[in-house]
Coordinates of C-alpha atoms and ligand atoms in Angstrom, one line a residue:
X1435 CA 76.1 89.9 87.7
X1436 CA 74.7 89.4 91.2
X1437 CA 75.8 88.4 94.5
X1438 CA 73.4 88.8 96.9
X1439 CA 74.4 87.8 100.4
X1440 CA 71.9 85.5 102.3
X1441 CA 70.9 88.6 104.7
X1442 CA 72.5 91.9 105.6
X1443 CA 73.3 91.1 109.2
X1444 CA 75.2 88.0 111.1
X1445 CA 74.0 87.5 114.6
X1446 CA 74.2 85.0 117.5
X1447 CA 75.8 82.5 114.6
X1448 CA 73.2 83.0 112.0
X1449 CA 72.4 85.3 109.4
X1450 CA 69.9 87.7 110.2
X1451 CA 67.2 90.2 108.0
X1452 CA 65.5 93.4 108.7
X1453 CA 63.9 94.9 105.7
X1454 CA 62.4 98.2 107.6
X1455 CA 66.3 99.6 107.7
X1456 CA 67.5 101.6 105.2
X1457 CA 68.7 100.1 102.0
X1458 CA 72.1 99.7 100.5
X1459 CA 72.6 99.1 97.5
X1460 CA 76.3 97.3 96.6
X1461 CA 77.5 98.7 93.3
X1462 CA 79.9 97.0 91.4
X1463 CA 82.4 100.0 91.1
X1464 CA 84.0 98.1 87.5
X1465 CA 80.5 98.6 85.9
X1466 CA 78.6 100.4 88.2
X1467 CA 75.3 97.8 88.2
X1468 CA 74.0 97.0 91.4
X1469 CA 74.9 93.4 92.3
X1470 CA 73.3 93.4 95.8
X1471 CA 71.1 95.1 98.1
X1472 CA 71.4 95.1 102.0
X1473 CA 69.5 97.0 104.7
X1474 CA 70.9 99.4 107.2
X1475 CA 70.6 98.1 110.8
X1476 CA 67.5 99.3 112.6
X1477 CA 68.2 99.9 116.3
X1478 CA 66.7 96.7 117.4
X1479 CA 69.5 94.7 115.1
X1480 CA 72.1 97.0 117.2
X1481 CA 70.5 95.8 120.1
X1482 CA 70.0 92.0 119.2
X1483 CA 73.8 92.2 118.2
X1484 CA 74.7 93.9 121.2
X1485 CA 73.0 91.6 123.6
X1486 CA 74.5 88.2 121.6
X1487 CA 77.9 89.7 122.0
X1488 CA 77.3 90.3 125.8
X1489 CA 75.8 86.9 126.1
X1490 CA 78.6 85.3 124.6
X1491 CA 81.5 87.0 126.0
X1492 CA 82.2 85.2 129.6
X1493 CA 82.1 81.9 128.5
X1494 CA 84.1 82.8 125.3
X1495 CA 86.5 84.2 128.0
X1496 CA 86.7 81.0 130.3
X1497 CA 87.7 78.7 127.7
X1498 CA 91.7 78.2 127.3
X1499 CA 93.5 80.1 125.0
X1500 CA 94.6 77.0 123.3
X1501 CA 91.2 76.2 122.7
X1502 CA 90.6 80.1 121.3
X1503 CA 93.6 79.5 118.9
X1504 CA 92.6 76.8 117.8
X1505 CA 89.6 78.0 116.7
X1506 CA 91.1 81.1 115.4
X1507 CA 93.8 79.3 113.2
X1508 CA 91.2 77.0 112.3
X1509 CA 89.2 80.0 110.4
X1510 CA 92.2 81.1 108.9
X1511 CA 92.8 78.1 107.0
X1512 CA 89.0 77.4 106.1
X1513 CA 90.1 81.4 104.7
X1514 CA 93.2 79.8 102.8
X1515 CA 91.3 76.9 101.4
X1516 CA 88.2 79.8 99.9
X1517 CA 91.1 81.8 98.9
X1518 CA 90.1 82.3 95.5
X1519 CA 86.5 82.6 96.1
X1520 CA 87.2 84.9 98.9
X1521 CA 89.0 87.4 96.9
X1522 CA 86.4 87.7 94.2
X1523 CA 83.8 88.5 96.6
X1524 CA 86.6 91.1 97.7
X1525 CA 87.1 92.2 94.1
X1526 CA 83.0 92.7 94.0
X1527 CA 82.6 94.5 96.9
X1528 CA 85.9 97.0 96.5
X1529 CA 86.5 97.2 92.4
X1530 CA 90.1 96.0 93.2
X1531 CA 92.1 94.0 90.7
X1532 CA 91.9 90.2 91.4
X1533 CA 95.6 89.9 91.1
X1534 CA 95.7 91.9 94.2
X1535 CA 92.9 90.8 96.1
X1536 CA 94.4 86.8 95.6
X1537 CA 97.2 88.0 97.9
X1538 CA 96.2 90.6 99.8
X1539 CA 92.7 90.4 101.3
X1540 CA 91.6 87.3 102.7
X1541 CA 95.1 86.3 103.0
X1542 CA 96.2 88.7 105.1
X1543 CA 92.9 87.8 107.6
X1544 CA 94.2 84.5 107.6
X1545 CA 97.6 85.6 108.8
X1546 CA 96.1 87.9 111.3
X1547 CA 93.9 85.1 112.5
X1548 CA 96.9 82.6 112.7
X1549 CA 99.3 84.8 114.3
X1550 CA 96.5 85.8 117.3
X1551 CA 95.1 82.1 117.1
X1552 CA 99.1 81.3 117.5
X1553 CA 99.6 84.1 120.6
X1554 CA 96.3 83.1 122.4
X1555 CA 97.7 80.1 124.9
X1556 CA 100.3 82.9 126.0
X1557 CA 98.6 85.9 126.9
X1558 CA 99.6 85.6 130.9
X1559 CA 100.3 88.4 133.5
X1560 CA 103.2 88.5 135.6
X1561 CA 104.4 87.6 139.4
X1562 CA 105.8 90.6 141.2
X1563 CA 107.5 89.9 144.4
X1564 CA 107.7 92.1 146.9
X1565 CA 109.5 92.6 150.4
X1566 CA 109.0 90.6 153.7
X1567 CA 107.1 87.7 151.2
X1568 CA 104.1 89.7 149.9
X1569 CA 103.6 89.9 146.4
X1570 CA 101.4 90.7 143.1
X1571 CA 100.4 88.9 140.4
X1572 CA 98.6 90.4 137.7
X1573 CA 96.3 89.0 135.2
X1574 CA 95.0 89.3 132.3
X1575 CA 91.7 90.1 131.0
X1576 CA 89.3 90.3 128.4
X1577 CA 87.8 94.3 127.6
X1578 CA 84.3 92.8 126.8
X1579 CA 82.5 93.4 123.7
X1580 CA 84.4 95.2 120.9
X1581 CA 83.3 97.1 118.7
X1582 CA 85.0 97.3 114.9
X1583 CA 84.0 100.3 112.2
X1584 CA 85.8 99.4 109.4
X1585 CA 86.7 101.9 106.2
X1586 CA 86.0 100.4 102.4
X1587 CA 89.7 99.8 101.3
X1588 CA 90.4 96.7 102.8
X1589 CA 86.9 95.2 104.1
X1590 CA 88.4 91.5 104.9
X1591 CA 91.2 92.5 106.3
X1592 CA 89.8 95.1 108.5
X1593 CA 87.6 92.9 110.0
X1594 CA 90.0 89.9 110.6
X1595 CA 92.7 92.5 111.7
X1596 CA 90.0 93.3 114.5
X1597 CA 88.6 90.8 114.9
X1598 CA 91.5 88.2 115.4
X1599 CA 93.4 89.7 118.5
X1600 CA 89.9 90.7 120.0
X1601 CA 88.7 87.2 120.1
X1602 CA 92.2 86.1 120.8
X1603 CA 91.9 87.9 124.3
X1604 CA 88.3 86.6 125.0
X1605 CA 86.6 89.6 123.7
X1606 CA 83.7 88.8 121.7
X1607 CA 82.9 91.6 118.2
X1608 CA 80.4 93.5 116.8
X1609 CA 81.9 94.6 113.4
X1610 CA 80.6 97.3 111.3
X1611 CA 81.7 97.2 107.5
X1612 CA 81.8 100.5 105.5
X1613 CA 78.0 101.0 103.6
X1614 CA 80.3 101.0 100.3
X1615 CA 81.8 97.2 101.1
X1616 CA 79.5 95.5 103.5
X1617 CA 80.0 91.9 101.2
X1618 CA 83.5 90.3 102.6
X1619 CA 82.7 91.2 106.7
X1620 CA 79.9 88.8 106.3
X1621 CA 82.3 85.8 104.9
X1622 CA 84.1 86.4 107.8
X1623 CA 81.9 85.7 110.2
X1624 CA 80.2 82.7 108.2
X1625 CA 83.8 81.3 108.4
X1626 CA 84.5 81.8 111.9
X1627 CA 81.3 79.7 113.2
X1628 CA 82.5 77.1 110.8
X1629 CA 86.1 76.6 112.3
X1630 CA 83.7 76.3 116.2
X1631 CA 83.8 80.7 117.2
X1632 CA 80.5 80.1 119.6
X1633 CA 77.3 82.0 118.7
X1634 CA 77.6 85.7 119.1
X1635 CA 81.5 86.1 119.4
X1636 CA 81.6 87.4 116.1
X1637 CA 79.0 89.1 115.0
X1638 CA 78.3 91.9 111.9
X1639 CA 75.9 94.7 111.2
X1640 CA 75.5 96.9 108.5
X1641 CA 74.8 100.6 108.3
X1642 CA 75.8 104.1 107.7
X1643 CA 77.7 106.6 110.3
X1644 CA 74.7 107.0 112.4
X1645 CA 75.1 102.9 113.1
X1646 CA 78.8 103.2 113.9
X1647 CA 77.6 106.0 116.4
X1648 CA 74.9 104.3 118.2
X1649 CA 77.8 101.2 118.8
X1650 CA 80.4 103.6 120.1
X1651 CA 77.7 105.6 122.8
X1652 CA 76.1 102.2 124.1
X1653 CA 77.0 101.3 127.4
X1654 CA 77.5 97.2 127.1
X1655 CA 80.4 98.7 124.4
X1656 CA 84.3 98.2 126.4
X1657 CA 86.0 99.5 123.3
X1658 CA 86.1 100.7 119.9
X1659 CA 88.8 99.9 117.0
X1660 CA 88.2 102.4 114.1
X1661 CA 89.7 102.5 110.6
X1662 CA 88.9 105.4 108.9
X1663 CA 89.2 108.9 108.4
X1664 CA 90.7 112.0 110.7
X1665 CA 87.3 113.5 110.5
X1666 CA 85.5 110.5 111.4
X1667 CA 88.2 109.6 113.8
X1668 CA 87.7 112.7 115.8
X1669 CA 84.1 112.0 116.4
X1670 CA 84.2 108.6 117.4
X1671 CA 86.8 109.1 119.8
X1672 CA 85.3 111.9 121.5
X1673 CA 81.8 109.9 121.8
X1674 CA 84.0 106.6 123.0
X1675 CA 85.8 109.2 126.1
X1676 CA 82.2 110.4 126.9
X1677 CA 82.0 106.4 128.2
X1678 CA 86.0 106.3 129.3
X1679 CA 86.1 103.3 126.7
X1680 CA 89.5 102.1 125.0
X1681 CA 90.3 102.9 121.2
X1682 CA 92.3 101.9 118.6
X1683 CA 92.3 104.8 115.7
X1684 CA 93.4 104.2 112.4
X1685 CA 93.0 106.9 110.6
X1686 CA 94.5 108.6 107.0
X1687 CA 97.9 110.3 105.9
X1688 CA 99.7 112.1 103.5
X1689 CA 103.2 110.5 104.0
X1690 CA 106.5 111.6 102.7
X1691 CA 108.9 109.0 100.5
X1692 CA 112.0 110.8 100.3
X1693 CA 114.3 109.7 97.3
X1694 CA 118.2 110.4 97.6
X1695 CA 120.0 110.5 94.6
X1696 CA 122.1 108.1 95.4
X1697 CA 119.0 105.5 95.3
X1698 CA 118.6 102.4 93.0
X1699 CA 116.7 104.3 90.9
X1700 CA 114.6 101.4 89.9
X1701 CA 113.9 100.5 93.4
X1702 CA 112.2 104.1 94.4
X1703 CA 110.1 104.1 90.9
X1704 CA 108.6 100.4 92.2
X1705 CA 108.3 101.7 95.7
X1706 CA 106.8 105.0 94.4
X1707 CA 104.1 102.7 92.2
X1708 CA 103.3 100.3 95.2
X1709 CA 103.1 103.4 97.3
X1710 CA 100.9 105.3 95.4
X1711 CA 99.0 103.1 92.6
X1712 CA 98.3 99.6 94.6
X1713 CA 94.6 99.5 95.1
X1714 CA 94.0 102.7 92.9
X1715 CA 95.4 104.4 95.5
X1716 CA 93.1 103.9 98.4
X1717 CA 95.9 102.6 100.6
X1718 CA 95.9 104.9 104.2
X1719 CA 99.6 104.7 104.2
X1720 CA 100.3 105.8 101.1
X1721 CA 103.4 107.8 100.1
X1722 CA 101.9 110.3 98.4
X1723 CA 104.5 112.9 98.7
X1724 CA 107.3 111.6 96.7
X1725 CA 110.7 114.1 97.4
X1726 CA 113.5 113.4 95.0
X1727 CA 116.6 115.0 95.1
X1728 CA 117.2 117.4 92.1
X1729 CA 120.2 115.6 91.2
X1730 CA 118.0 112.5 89.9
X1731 CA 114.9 113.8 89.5
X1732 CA 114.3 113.7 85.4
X1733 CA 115.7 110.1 85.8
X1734 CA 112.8 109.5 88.2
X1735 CA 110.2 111.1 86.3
X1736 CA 111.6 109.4 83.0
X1737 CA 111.3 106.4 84.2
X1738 CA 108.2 106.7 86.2
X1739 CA 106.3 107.1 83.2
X1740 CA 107.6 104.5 81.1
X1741 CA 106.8 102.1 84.1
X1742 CA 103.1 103.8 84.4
X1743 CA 102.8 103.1 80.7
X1744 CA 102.7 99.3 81.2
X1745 CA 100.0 99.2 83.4
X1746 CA 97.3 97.2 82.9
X1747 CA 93.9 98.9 83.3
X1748 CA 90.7 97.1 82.6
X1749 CA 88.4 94.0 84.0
X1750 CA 89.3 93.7 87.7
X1751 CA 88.5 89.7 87.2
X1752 CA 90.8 89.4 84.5
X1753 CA 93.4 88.4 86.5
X1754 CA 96.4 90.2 84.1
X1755 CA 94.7 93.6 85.3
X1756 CA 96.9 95.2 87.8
X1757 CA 95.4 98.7 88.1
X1758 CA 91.5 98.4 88.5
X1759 CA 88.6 101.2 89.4
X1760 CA 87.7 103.5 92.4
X1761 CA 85.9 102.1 94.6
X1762 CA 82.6 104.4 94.3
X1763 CA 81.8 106.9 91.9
X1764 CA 82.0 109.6 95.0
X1765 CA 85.4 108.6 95.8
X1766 CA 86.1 109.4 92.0
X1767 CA 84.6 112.3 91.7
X1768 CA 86.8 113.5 95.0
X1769 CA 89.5 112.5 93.5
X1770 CA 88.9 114.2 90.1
X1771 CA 88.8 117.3 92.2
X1772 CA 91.9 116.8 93.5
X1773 CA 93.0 116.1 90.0
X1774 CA 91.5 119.8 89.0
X1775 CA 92.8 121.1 92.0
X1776 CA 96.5 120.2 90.9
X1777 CA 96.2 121.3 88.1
X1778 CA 94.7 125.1 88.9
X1779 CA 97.4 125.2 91.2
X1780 CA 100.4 124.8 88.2
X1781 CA 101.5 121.7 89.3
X1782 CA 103.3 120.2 86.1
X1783 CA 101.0 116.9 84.6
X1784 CA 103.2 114.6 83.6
X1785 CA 101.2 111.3 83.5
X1786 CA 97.5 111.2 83.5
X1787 CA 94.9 112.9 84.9
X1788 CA 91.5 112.1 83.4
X1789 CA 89.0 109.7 84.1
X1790 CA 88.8 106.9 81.6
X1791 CA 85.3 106.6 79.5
X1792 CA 82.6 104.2 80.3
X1793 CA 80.5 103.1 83.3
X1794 CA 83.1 101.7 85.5
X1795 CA 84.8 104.3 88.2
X1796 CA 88.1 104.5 86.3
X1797 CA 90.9 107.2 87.0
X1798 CA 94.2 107.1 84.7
X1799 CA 97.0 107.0 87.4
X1800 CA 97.9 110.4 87.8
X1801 CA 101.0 112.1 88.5
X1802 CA 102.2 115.8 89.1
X1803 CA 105.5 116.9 89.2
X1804 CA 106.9 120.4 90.2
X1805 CA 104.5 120.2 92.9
X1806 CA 104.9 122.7 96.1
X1807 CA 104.3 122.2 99.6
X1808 CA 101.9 124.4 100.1
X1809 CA 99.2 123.2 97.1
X1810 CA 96.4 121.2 98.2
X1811 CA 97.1 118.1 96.5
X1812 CA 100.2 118.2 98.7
X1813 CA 98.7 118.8 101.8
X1814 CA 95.3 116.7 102.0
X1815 CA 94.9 112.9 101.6
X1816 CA 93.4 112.3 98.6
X1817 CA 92.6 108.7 98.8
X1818 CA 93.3 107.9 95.1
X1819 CA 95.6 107.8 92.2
X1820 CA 97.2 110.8 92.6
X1821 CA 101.2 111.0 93.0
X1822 CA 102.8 114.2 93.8
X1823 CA 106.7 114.8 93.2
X1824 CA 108.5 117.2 94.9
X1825 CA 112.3 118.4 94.7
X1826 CA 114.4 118.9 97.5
X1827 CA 117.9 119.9 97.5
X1828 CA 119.6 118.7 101.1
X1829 CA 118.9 116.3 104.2
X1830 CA 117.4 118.8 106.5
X1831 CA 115.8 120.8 104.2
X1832 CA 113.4 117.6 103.2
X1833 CA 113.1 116.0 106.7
X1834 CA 111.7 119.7 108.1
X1835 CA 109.2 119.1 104.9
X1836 CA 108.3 115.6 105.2
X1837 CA 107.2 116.2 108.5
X1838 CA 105.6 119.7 107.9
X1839 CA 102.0 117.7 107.9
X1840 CA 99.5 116.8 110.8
X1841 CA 99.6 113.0 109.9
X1842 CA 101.9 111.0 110.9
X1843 CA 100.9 107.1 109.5
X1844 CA 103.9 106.2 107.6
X1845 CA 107.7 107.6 105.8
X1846 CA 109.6 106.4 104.0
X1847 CA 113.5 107.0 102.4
X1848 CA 115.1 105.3 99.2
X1849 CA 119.0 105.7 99.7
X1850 CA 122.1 103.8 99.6
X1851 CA 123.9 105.1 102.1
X1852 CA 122.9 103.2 105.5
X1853 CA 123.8 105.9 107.8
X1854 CA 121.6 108.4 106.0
X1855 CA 119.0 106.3 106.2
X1856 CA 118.6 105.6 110.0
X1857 CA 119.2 108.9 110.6
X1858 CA 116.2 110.1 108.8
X1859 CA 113.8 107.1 110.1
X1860 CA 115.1 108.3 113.5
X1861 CA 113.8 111.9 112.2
X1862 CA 110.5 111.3 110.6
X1863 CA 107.5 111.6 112.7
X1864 CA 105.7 108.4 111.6
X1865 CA 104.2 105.3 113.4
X1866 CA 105.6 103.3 110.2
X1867 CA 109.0 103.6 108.6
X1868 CA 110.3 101.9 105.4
X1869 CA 113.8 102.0 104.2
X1870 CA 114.3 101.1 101.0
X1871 CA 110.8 99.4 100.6
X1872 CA 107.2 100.6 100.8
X1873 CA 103.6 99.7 102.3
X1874 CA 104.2 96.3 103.3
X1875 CA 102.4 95.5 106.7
X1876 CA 103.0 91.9 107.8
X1877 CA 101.1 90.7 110.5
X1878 CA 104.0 90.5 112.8
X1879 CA 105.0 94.2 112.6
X1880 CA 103.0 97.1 115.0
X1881 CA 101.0 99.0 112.6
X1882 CA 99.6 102.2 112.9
X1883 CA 99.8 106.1 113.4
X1884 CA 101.5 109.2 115.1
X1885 CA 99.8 112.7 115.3
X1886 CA 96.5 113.5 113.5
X1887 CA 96.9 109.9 112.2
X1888 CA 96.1 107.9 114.8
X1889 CA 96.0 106.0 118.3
X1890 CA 97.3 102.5 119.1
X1891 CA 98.7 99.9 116.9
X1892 CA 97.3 97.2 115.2
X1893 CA 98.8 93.9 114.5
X1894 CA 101.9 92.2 116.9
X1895 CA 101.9 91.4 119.8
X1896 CA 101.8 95.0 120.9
X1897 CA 97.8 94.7 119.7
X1898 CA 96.9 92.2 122.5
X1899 CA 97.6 95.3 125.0
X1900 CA 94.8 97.2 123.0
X1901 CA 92.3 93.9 123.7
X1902 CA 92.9 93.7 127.3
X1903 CA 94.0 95.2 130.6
X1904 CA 95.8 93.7 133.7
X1905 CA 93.7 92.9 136.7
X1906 CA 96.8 93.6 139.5
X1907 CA 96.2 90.9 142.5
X1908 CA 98.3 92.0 146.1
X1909 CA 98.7 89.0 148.4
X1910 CA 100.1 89.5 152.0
X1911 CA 101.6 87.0 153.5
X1912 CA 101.6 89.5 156.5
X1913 CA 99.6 90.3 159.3
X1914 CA 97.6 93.8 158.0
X1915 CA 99.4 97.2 159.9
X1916 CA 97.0 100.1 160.3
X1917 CA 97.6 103.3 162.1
X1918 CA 95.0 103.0 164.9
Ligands
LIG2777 P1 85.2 107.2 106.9 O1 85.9 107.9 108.0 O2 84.3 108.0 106.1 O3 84.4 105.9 107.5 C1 85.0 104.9 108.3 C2 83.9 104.1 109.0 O4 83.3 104.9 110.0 C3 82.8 103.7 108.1 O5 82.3 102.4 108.4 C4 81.7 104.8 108.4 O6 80.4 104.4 108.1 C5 81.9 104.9 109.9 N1 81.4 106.2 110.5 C6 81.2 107.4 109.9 N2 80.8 108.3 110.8 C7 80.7 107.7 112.0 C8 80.4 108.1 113.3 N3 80.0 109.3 113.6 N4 80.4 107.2 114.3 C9 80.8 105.9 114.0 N5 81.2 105.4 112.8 C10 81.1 106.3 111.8 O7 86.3 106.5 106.0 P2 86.2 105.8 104.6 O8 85.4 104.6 104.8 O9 85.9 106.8 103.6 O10 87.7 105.3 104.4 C11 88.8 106.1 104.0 C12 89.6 106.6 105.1 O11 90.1 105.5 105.9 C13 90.8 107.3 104.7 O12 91.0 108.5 105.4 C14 92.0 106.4 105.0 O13 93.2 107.0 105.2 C15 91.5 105.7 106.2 N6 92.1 104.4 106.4 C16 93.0 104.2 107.4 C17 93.7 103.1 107.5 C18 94.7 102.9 108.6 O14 95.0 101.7 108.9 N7 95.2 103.9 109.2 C19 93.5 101.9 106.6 C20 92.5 102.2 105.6 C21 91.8 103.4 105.5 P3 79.9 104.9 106.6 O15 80.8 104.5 105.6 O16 78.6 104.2 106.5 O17 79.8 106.4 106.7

């Protein structure tokens, strides 16, 4: 198996190659064989990517917004049409099941770049008026260039989740993939100079941390849109303050699903699958502290693992798998010490818990019940397989827990009772609340986090305010008063 990209970098509209940076070598996390190798940007491909997206970005800027859109929603149905071919590129890159990745990857880009492509013609500013006829108008305007750094769960989306609203405001990219997934960024790019994106509005480079760093400290940078981790989080941000540019921080969790027992019983076990199993786990919202009420909570756990027992591991391109590999043999090995972690800690194993023979990254989905708040697996993202079930016994006993975390990225509660329900949404300290549902992120909703978890949102309209700032304009129709 093979899939070797034309180069490793996409500049000024073409594909670009520097062999003298660093290699990396794309594993295919189902077998672990290497199926391409890339280089690492050297700093003269930061700088030649740079400079293109500087270049570009005025005249990107003056055109319409209709004629941005268009170009926009134009890529996202080239991204429709190479759905399928898309997502196995996707399932290469990231190990994920095909099943998923045909509805989940390049066709959320697509919506992201259709609902920005959509907004462009109507990003305005307002008229103010004032007293004695003077008034303000404000406009709006492009940051500049953009920067993207994007984490290795989602590598499509990511980069059309950035991408779309910056371009939509007239900001041109320079998108950095994760080293573990730098395949799908590059389709993206390809596809956007198809549908008529002008050299160097979107452009992508490859690389490791020390990459992302030199993009975030260069001075042509107006912003920086991060998905990743706290840890990682925390560094860029501090380096993007050091030049007073805007961010957008998406970062990890350890969010709470609280289960009444008064639930539909069947609904919370789905919600607790999609919540903790979808993409092996590597989902940053995941609810990964499930609380269930005592009252139901064998139920839950009985039926739990009958569900788990119908999953289908194996060949992510077999497109009945639903439950496919980690995404790098680190990322399993971190999780398998999580997994040891649990279970040293006398959390009860109840479904699980090894890693499946072979060469491929698998992890059995896992799941611990009995688990306390104060064990590790209940109080760090893990970033895999890994469920943890805790009882609780009343309302405000689990809403102090659920938010007894430094994250804040999403909550969610499974109960019939309406009331109930709003009351604790209105309670949880979350950016993103589900009632009755889990992890579902459509392109017109805010996403994003509260607390350790992030800064800004990403997606609605409420994104556009993150790709652009008002210009305010005062106009006196007066003579001008001064004091002497
Ligand atoms: P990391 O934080 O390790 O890396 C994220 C990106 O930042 C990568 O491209 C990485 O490059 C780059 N990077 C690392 N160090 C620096 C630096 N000093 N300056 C600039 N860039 C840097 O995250 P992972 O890729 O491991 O992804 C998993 C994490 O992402 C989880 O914590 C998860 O919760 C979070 N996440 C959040 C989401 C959200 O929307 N809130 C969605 C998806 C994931 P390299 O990989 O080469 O080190």
């Amino acid at each position: 198996m093979e899939f070797q990209p034309k180069a490793s970098h996409f500049i000024n509209g073409e594909y670009v190659e520097d062999t003298s940076g660093k290699p990396i070598d794309v594993v295919y996390p189902a077998t672990g064989e290497v199926i391409a190798r890339l280089h690492s940007a050297t700093p003269a491909i930061v700088n030649q990517a740079l400079n293109a997206a500087k270049t570009a970005q005025s005249a990107w800027a003056a055109l319409s917004g209709t004629e941005r859109g268009r170009i926009l929603r134009r890529a996202a149905d080239i991204m429709r049409e190479r759905n399928r071919e898309l997502s196995i590129i996707e399932t290469y890159d990231t190990g994920k099941p095909l099943q998923e990745t045909l509805v989940a990857d390049a066709t959320s880009g697509a919506d992201a770049l259709e609902y920005f492509g959509g907004l462009a013609a109507s990003l305005t500013g307002e008229h103010i008026p004032l007293g004695g006829g003077d008034f303000v108008y404000t406009v709006r305007e492009a940051l500049g260039v953009c920067v993207g750094i994007g984490a290795w769960n989602y590598p499509t989306q990511i980069a059309c989740w950035k991408g779309a609203p910056a371009l939509a405001c007239g900001n041109t990219m320079v998108f950095k993939p994760s080293e573990t997934t730098p395949l799908s960024a590059l389709q993206v790019a390809e596809i956007l100079v198809e549908a008529g994106a002008p050299k160097g509005v979107y452009n992508v480079v490859q690389g490791y941390g020390d990459v992302g760093a030199s993009l975030v400290t260069d001075p042509r940078v107006a912003k920086v849109s991060l998905t990743g981790s706290v840890p990682t989080g925390r560094k860029v941000y501090a380096a993007a303050a050091d030049g007073m540019k805007h961010v957008t921080m998406e970062l990890g969790g350890k969010s709470p699903m609280i289960v009444f027992d008064d639930a539909d019983i069947e609904n919370a076990v789905s919600g607790a699958i999609l919540g903790n199993f979808y993409s092996s786990g590597q989902v940053c919202s995941n609810g990964t502290r499930v609380f269930v009420q005592k009252g139901i909570k064998e139920a839950f756990l009985n039926r739990l693992s009958e569900r788990l027992a119908t999953a289908k591991i194996g060949d992510p391109l077999d497109e009945d798998t639903n439950f496919g590999p980690m995404v790098s043999e680190n990322q399993m090995n971190i999780v398998l010490r999580y997994i040891e972690n649990g279970k040293e800690e006398g959390a009860r194993l109840i479904h699980g818990g090894e890693r499946i023979d072979g060469d491929g990254f698998y992890l059995q989905p896992t799941v611990f019940a009995d688990v306390t708040d104060g064990m590790t697996i209940a109080r760090e993202e893990i970033f895999g397989p890994v469920m943890s079930v805790l009882d609780f016994d009343t309302e405000d006993e689990v809403m102090a827990r659920a938010n007894d975390t430094e994250f804040g990225l999403a909550a969610g509660v499974f109960t019939n009772d309406l009331t109930r329900a709003h009351r604790i949404v209105a309670g949880f300290e979350a950016g993103t609340c589900y009632i009755n549902s889990y992890n579902l992120a459509p392109v017109e909703a805010p996403f994003g986090g509260s607390k350790m978890s992030g800064v800004g949102r990403e997606n609605s309209k409420l994104a556009i305010n993150h790709f652009s700032e008002m210009k305010t304009v005062y106009v006196s129709m007066n003579d001008v008063e001064a004091p002497f």
